[in-house]
mmCIF file of C-alpha atoms and ligand atoms in Angstrom:
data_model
loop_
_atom_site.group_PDB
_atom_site.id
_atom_site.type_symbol
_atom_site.label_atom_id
_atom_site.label_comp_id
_atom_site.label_asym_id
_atom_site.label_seq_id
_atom_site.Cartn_x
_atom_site.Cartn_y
_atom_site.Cartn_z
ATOM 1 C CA UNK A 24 79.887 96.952 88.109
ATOM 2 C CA UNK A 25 80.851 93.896 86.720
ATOM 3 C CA UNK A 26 84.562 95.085 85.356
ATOM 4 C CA UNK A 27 85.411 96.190 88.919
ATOM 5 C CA UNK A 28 84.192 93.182 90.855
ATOM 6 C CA UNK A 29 86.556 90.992 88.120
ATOM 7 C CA UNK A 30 89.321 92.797 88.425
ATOM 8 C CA UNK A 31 89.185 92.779 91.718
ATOM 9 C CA UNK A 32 89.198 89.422 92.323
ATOM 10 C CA UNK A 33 91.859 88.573 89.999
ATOM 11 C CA UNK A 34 94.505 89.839 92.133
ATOM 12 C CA UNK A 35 92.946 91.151 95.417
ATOM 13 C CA UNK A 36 91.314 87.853 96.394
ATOM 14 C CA UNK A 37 92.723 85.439 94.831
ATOM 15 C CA UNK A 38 96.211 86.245 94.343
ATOM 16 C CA UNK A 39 97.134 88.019 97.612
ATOM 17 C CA UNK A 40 94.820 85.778 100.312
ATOM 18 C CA UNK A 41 94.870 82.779 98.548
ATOM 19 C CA UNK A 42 98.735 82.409 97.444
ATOM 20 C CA UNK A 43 99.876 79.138 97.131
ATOM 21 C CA UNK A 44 101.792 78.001 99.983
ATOM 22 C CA UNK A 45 99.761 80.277 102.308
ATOM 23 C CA UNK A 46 97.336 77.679 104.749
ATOM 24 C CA UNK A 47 94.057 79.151 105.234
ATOM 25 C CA UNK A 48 94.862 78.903 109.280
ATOM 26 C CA UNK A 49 98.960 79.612 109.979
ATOM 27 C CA UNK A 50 99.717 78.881 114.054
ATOM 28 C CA UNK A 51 102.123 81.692 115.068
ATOM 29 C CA UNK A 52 103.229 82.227 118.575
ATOM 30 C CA UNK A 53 102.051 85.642 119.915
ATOM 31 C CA UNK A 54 99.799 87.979 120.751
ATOM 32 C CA UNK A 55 97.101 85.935 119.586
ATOM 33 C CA UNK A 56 98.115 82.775 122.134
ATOM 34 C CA UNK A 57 98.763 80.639 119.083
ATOM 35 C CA UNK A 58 94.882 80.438 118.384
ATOM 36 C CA UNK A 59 94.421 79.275 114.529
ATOM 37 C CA UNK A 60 93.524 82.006 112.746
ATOM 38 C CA UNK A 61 91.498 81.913 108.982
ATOM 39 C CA UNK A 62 93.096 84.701 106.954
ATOM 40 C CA UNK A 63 92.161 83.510 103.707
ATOM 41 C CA UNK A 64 88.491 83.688 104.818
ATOM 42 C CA UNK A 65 89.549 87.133 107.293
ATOM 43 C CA UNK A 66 90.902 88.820 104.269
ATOM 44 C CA UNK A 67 88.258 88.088 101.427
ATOM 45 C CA UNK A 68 85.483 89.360 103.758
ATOM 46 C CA UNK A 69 87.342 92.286 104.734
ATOM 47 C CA UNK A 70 88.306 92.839 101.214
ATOM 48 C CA UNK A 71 84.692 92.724 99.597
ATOM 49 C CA UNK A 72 83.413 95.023 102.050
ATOM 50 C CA UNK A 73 85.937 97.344 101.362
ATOM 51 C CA UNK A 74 84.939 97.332 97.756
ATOM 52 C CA UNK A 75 81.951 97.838 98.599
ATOM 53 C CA UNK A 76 82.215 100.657 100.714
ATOM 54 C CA UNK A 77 84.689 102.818 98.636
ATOM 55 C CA UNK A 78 82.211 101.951 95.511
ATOM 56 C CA UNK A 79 79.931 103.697 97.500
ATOM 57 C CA UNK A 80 82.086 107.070 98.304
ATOM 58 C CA UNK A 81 82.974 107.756 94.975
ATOM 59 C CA UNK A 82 80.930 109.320 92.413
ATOM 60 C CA UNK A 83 79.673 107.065 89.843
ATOM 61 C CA UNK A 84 81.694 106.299 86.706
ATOM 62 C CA UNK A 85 79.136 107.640 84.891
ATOM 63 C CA UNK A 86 78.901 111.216 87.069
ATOM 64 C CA UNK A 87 80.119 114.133 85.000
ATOM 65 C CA UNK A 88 82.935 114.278 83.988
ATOM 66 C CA UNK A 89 82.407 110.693 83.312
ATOM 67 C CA UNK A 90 86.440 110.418 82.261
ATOM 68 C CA UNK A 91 87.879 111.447 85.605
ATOM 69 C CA UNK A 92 85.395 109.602 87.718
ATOM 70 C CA UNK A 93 85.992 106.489 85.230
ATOM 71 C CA UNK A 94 89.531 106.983 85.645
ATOM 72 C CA UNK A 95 89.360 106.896 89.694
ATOM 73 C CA UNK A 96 87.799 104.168 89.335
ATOM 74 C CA UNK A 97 89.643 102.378 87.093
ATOM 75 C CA UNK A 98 92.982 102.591 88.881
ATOM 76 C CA UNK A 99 90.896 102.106 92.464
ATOM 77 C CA UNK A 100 89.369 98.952 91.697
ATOM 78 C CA UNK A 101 92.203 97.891 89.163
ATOM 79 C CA UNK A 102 92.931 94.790 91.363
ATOM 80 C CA UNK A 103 95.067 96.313 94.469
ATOM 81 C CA UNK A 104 95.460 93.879 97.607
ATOM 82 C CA UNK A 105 93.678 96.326 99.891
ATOM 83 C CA UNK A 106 96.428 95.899 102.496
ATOM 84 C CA UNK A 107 95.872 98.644 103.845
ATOM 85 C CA UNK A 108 92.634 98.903 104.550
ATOM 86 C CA UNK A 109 92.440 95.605 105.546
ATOM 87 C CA UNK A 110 95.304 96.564 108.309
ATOM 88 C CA UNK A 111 92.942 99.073 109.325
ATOM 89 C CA UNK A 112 89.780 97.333 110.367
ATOM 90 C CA UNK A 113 92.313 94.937 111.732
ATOM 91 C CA UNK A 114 94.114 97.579 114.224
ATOM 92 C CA UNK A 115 90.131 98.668 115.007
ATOM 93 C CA UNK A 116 89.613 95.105 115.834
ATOM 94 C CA UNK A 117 92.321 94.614 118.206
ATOM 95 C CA UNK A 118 91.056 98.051 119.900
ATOM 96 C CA UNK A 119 87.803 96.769 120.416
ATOM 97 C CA UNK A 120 86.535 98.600 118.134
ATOM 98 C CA UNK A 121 83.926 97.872 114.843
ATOM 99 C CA UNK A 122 84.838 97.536 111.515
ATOM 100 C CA UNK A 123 81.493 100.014 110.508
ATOM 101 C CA UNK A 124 83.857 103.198 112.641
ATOM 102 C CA UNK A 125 86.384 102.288 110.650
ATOM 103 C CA UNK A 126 85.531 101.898 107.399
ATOM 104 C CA UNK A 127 85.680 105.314 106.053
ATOM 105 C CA UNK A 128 89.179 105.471 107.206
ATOM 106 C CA UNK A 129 89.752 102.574 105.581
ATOM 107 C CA UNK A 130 88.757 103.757 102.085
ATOM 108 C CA UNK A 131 90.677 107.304 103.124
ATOM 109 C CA UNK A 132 94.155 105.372 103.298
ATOM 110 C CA UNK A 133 93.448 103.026 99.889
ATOM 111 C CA UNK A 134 92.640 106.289 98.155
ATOM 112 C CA UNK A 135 95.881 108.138 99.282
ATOM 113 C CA UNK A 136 97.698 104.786 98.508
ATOM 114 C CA UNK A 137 96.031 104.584 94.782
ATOM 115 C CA UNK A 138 97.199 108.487 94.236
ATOM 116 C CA UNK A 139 100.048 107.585 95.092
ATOM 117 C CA UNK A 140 100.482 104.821 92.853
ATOM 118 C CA UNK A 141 98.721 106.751 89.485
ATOM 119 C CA UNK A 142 101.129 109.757 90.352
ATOM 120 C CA UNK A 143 104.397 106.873 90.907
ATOM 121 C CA UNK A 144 103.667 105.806 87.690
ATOM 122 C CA UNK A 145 103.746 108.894 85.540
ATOM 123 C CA UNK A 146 106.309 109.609 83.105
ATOM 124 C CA UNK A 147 108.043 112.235 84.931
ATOM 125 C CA UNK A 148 108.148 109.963 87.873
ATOM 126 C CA UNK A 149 108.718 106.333 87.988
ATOM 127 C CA UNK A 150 107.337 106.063 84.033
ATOM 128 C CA UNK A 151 105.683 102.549 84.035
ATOM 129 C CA UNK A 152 103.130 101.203 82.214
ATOM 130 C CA UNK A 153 101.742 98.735 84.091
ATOM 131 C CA UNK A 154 100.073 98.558 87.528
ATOM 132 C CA UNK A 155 98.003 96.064 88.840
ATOM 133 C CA UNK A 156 97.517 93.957 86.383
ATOM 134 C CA UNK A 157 96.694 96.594 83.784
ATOM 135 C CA UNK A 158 98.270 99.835 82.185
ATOM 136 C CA UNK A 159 98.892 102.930 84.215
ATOM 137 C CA UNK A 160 96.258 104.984 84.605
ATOM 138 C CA UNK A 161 98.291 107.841 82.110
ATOM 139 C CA UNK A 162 98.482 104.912 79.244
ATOM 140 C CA UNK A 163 94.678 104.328 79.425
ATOM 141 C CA UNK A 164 93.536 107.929 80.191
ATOM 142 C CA UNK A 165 96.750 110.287 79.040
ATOM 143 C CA UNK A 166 98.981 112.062 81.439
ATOM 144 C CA UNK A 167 96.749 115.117 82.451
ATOM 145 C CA UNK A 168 93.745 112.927 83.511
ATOM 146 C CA UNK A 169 96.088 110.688 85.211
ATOM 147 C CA UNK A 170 96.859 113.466 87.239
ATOM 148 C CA UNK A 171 93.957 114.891 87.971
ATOM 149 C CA UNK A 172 92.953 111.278 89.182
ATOM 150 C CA UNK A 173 95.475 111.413 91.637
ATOM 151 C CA UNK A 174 94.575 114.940 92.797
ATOM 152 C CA UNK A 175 90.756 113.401 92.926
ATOM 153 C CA UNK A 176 91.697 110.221 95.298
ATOM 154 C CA UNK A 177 93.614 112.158 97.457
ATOM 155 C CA UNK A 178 91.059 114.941 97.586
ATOM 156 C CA UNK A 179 88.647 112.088 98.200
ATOM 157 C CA UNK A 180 90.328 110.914 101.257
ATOM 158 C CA UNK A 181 89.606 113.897 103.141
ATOM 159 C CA UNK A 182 85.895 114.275 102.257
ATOM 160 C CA UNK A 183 85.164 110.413 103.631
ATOM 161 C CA UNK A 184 87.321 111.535 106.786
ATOM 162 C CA UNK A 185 85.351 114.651 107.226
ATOM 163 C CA UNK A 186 81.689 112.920 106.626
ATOM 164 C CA UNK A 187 82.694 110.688 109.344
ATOM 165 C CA UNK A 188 80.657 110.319 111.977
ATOM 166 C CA UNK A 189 83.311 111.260 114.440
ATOM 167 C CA UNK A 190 85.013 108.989 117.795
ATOM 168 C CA UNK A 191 84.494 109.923 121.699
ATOM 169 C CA UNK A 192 88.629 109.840 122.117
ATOM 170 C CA UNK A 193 89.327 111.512 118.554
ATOM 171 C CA UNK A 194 88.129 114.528 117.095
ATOM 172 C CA UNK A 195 88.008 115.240 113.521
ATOM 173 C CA UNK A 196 90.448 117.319 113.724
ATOM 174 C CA UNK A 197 93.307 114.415 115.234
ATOM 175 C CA UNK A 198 91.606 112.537 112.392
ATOM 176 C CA UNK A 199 92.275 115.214 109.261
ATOM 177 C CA UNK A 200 95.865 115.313 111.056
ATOM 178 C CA UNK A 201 97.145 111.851 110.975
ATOM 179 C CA UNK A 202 96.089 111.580 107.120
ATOM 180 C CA UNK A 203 97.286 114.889 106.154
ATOM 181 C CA UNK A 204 101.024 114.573 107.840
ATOM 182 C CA UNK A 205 101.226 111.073 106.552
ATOM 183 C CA UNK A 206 100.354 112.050 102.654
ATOM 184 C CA UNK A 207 102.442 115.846 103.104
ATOM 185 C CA UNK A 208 105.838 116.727 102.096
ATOM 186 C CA UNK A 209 107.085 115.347 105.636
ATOM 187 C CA UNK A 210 106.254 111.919 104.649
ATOM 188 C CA UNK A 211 104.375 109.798 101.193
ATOM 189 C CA UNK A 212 105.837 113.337 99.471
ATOM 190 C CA UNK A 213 109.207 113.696 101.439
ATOM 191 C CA UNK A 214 110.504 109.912 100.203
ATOM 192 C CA UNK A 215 109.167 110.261 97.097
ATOM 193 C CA UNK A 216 111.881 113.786 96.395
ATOM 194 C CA UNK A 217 114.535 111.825 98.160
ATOM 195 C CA UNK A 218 113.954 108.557 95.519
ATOM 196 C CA UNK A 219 113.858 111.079 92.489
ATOM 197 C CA UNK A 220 116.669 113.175 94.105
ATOM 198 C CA UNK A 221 118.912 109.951 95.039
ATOM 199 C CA UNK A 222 118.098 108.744 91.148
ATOM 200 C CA UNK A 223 121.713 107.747 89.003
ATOM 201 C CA UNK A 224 123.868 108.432 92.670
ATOM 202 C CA UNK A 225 124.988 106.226 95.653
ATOM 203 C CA UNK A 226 122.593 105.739 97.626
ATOM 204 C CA UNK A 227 123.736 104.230 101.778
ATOM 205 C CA UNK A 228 121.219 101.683 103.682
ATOM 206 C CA UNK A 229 120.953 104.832 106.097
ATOM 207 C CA UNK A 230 119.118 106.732 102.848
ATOM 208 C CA UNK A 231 117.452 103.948 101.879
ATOM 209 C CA UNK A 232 115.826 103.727 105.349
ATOM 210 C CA UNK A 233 115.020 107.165 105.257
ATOM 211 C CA UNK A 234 113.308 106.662 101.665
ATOM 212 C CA UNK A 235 111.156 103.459 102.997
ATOM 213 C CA UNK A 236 110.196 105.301 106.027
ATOM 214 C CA UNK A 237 108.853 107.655 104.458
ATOM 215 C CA UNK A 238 107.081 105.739 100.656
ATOM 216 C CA UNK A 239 106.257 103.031 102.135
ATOM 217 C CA UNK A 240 105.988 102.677 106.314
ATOM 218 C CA UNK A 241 104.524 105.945 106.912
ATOM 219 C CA UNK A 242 101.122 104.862 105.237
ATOM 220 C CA UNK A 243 101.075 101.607 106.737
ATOM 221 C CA UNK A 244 101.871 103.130 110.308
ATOM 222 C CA UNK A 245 98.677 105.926 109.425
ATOM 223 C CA UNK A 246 96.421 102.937 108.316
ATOM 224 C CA UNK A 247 96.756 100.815 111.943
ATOM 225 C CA UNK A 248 96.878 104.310 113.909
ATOM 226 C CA UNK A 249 93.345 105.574 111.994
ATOM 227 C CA UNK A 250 91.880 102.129 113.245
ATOM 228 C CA UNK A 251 92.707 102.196 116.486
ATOM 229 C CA UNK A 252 91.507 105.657 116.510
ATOM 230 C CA UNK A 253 88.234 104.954 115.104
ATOM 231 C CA UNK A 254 87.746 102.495 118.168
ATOM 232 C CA UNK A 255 88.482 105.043 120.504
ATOM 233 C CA UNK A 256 91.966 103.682 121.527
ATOM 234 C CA UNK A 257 94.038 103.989 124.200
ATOM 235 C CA UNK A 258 97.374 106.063 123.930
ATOM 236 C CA UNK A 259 99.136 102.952 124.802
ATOM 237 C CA UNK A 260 97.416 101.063 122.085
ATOM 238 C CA UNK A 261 97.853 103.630 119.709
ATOM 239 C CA UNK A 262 101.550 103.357 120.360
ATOM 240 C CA UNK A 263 101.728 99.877 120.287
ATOM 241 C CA UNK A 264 100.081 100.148 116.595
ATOM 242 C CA UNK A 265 102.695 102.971 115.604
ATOM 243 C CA UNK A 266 105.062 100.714 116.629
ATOM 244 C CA UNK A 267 103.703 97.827 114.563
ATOM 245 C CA UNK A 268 102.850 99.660 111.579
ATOM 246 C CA UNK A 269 106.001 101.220 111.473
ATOM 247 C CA UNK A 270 108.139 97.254 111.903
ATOM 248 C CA UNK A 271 105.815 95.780 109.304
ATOM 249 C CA UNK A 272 105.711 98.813 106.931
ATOM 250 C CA UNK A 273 109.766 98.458 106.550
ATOM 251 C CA UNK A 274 109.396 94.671 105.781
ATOM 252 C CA UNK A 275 107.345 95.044 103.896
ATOM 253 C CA UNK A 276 109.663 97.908 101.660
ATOM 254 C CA UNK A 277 112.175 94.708 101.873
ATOM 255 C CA UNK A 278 109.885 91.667 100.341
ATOM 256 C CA UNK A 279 108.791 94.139 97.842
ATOM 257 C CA UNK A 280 112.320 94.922 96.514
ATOM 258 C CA UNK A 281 112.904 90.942 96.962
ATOM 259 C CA UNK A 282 110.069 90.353 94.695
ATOM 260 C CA UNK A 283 111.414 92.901 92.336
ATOM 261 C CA UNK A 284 114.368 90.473 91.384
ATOM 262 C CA UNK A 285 112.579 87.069 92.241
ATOM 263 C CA UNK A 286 108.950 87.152 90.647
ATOM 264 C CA UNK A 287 107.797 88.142 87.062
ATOM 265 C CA UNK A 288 105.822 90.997 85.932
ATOM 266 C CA UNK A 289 102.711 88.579 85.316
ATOM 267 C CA UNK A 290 102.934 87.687 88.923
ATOM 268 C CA UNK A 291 103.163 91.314 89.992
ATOM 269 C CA UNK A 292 100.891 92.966 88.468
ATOM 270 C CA UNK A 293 103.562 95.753 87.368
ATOM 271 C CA UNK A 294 106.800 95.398 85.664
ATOM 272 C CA UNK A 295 109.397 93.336 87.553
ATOM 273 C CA UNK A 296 113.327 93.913 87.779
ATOM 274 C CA UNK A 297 112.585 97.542 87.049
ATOM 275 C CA UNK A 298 114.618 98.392 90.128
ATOM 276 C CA UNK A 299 117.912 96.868 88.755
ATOM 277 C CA UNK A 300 116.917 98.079 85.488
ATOM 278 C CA UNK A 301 117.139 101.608 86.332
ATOM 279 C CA UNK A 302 119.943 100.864 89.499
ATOM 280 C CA UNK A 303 117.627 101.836 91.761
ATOM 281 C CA UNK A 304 118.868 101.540 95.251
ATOM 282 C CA UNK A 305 117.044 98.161 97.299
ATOM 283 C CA UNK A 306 117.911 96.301 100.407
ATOM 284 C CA UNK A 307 118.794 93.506 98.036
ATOM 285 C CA UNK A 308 121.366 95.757 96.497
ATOM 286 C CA UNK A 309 122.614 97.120 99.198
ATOM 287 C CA UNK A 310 122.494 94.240 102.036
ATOM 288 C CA UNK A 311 122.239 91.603 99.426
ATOM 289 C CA UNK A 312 119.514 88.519 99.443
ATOM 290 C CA UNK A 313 120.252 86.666 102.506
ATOM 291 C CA UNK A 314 120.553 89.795 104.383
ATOM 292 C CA UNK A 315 117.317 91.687 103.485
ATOM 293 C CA UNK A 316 115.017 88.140 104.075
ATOM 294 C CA UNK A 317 116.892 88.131 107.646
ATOM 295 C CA UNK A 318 116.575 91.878 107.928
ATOM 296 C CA UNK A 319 112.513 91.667 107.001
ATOM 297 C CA UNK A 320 112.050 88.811 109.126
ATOM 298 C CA UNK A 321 113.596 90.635 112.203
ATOM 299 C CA UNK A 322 111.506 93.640 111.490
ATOM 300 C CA UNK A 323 108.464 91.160 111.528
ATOM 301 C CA UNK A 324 109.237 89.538 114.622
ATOM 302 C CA UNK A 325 109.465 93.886 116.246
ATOM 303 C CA UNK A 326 106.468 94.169 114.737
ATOM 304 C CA UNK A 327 104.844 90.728 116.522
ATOM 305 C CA UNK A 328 106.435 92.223 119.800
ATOM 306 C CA UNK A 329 104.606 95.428 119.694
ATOM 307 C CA UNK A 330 101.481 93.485 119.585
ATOM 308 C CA UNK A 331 101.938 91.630 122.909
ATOM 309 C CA UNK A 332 99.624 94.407 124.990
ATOM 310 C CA UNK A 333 96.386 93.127 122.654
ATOM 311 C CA UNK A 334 96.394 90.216 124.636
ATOM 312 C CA UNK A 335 95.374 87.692 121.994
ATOM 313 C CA UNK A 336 92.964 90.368 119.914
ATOM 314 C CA UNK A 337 95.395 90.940 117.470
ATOM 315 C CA UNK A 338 94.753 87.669 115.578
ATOM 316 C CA UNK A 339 94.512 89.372 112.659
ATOM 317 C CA UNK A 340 97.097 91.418 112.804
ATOM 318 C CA UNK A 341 99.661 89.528 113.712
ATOM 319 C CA UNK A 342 98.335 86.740 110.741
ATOM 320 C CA UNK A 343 98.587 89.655 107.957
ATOM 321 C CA UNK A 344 102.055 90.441 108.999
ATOM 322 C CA UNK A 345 103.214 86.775 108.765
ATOM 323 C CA UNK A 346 101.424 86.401 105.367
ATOM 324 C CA UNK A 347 103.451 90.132 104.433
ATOM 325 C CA UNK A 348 106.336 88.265 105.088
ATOM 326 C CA UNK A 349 106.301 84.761 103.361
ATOM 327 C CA UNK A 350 104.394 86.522 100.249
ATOM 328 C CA UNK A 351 105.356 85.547 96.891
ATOM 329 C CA UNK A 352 103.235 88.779 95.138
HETATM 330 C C1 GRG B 15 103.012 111.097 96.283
HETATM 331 C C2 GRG B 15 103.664 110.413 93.945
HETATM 332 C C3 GRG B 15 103.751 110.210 95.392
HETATM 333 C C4 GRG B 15 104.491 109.226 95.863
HETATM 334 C C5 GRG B 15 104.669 108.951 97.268
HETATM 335 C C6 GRG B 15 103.811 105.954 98.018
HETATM 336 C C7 GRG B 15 104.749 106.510 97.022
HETATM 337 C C8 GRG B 15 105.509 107.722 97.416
HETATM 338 C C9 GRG B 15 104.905 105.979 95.780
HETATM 339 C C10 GRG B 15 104.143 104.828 95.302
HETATM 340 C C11 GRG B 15 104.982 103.749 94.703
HETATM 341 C C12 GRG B 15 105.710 102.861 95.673
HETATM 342 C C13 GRG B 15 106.687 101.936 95.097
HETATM 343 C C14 GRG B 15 105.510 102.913 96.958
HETATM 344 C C15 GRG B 15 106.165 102.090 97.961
HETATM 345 C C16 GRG B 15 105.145 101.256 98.644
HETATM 346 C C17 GRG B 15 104.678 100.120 97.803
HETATM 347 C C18 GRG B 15 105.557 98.957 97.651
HETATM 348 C C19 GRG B 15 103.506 100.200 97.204
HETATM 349 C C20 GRG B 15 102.810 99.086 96.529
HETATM 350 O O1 GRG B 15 101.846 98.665 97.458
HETATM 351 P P1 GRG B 15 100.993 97.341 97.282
HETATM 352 O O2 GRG B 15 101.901 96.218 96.934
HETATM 353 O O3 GRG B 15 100.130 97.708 96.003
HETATM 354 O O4 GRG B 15 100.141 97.181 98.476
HETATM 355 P P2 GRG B 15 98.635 97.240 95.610
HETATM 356 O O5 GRG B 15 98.560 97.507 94.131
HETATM 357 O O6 GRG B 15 98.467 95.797 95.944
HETATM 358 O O7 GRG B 15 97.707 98.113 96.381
#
């Protein structure tokens, strides 16, 4: 599909691995013993297989109905940076594990994540009209296939968990678990009502925690934890992802909302300043600047710290967090 491979490389490879200012090997102390460590060549490996792989779960654009399958696909391979997947055949790595266990799981947590975004976007949500590079999923396809996309990805997620082929440590069921309290109405659905509830009123950085916890961290946390758990982890490694996932998924909440205020919309992919624009409540207008790039950096540097039982397999890991943190995108 040659629209999908485009797109994809527009902002997924080029603009998220390859951002200028970003050395294809970064030295940082750590779990990793301050080996070099290519990310730029890490991530666009990681990132084509992935696109390969969840081209190959979903039904083909032209599978009836064509328009909902064309619509998954459109927002899915719209040009996202695959973090999350990418974090998860990471945390597998680290475990010892192979990136064929956990695969499926990665293309579970990006199609959560792209639900998420296609039902974010909607008018009686966030109303934008631009995501990734392109225009919401409800400007191309209208508002009731956009969210019947939505339903589809995150229907999706559970059929590639449930074909898997299963871990010795892990049953399905553990599996089905982790994804299902991470996308429910304790989590992805629980900071979504408090950002529309805390809409127009004061929000305090103990809310906004709450809110990032839940949007943002709680997916990232679930990606790490499914990888480790496709390589049959330990409980102490699984912890020690948790505990990563959970560090890195604040900061990045933090250089998000930075971005909001300091990049444009051509950069991003999706409208920029839209958080001031509708006084939406951010670390940066909360804390203020200096204070959230301190306060993402020390959540980094947890995050690098939860890594230290890997002893030096976390390379990857510990390189994607330092690239989450000095991103410009
Ligand atoms: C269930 C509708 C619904 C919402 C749950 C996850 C979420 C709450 C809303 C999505 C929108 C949002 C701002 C989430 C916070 C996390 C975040 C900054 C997402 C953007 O992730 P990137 O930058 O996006 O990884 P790409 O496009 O690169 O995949």
């Amino acid at each position: 599909m040659a629209i999908e491979k485009s797109n994809v490389s527009l902002r997924g490879l080029f603009s998220f691995f390859t951002t200028p200012g970003m050395p294809a090997s970064k030295k940082r102390s750590g779990s990793s013993g301050g080996a070099e460590f290519d990310l730029k060549n890490y991530a666009n490996r990681q990132v084509a297989a992935v696109n390969r792989a969840l081209s190959g779960y979903l039904p083909s654009a032209r599978t009836k109905p064509a328009t909902i399958h064309e619509s998954m696909r459109y927002s899915l391979f719209a040009g996202g940076k695959r973090m999350r997947p990418v974090l998860c055949l990471a945390a597998a790595e680290a475990c010892g594990g192979t990136a064929k266990a956990a695969m499926p799981l990665a293309c579970a947590v990006e199609c959560i994540h792209t639900y998420s975004l296609i039902h974010d976007d909607l008018p009686a949500m966030d109303d934008d009209d631009f995501r990734r590079g392109k225009p919401t999923n409800h400007k191309k396809y209208g508002e009731g296939i956009a969210v019947l996309a939505g339903d589809a990805l995150l229907t999706q997620a559970f059929e590639i968990a449930a074909k898997c082929d299963g871990w010795r440590r892990y049953s399905h069921q553990d599996v089905i678990l982790e994804i299902a309290d991470t996308a429910g109405s304790l989590k992805l659905i629980a900071g979504q009502v408090a950002d529309l509830e805390g809409e127009g009123k004061k929000t305090s950085a103990q809310q906004l925690k709450y809110i990032h916890e839940r949007k943002t961290s709680a997916l990232l946390c679930c990606s790490v934890r499914l990888g480790g758990m496709s390589a049959n982890c330990t409980p102490t490694q699984l912890k020690a992802l948790t505990d990563f996932g959970y560090h890195v998924g604040l900061a990045f909440q933090i250089i998000d909302d930075i971005l909001d205020v300091t990049q444009t919309s051509e950069k991003l992919g999706k409208t920029a300043g839209k958080d001031a624009a509708v006084q939406k409540a951010t670390y940066p207008s909360i804390i203020g600047m200096d204070k959230s790039r301190r306060k993402a950096k020390e959540l980094t540097e947890k995050a690098f710290g939860a890594l230290k039982t890997f002893r030096g397999k976390a390379a990857a890991l510990e390189s994607i967090a330092s690239y989450l943190l000095d991103r410009d995108c």
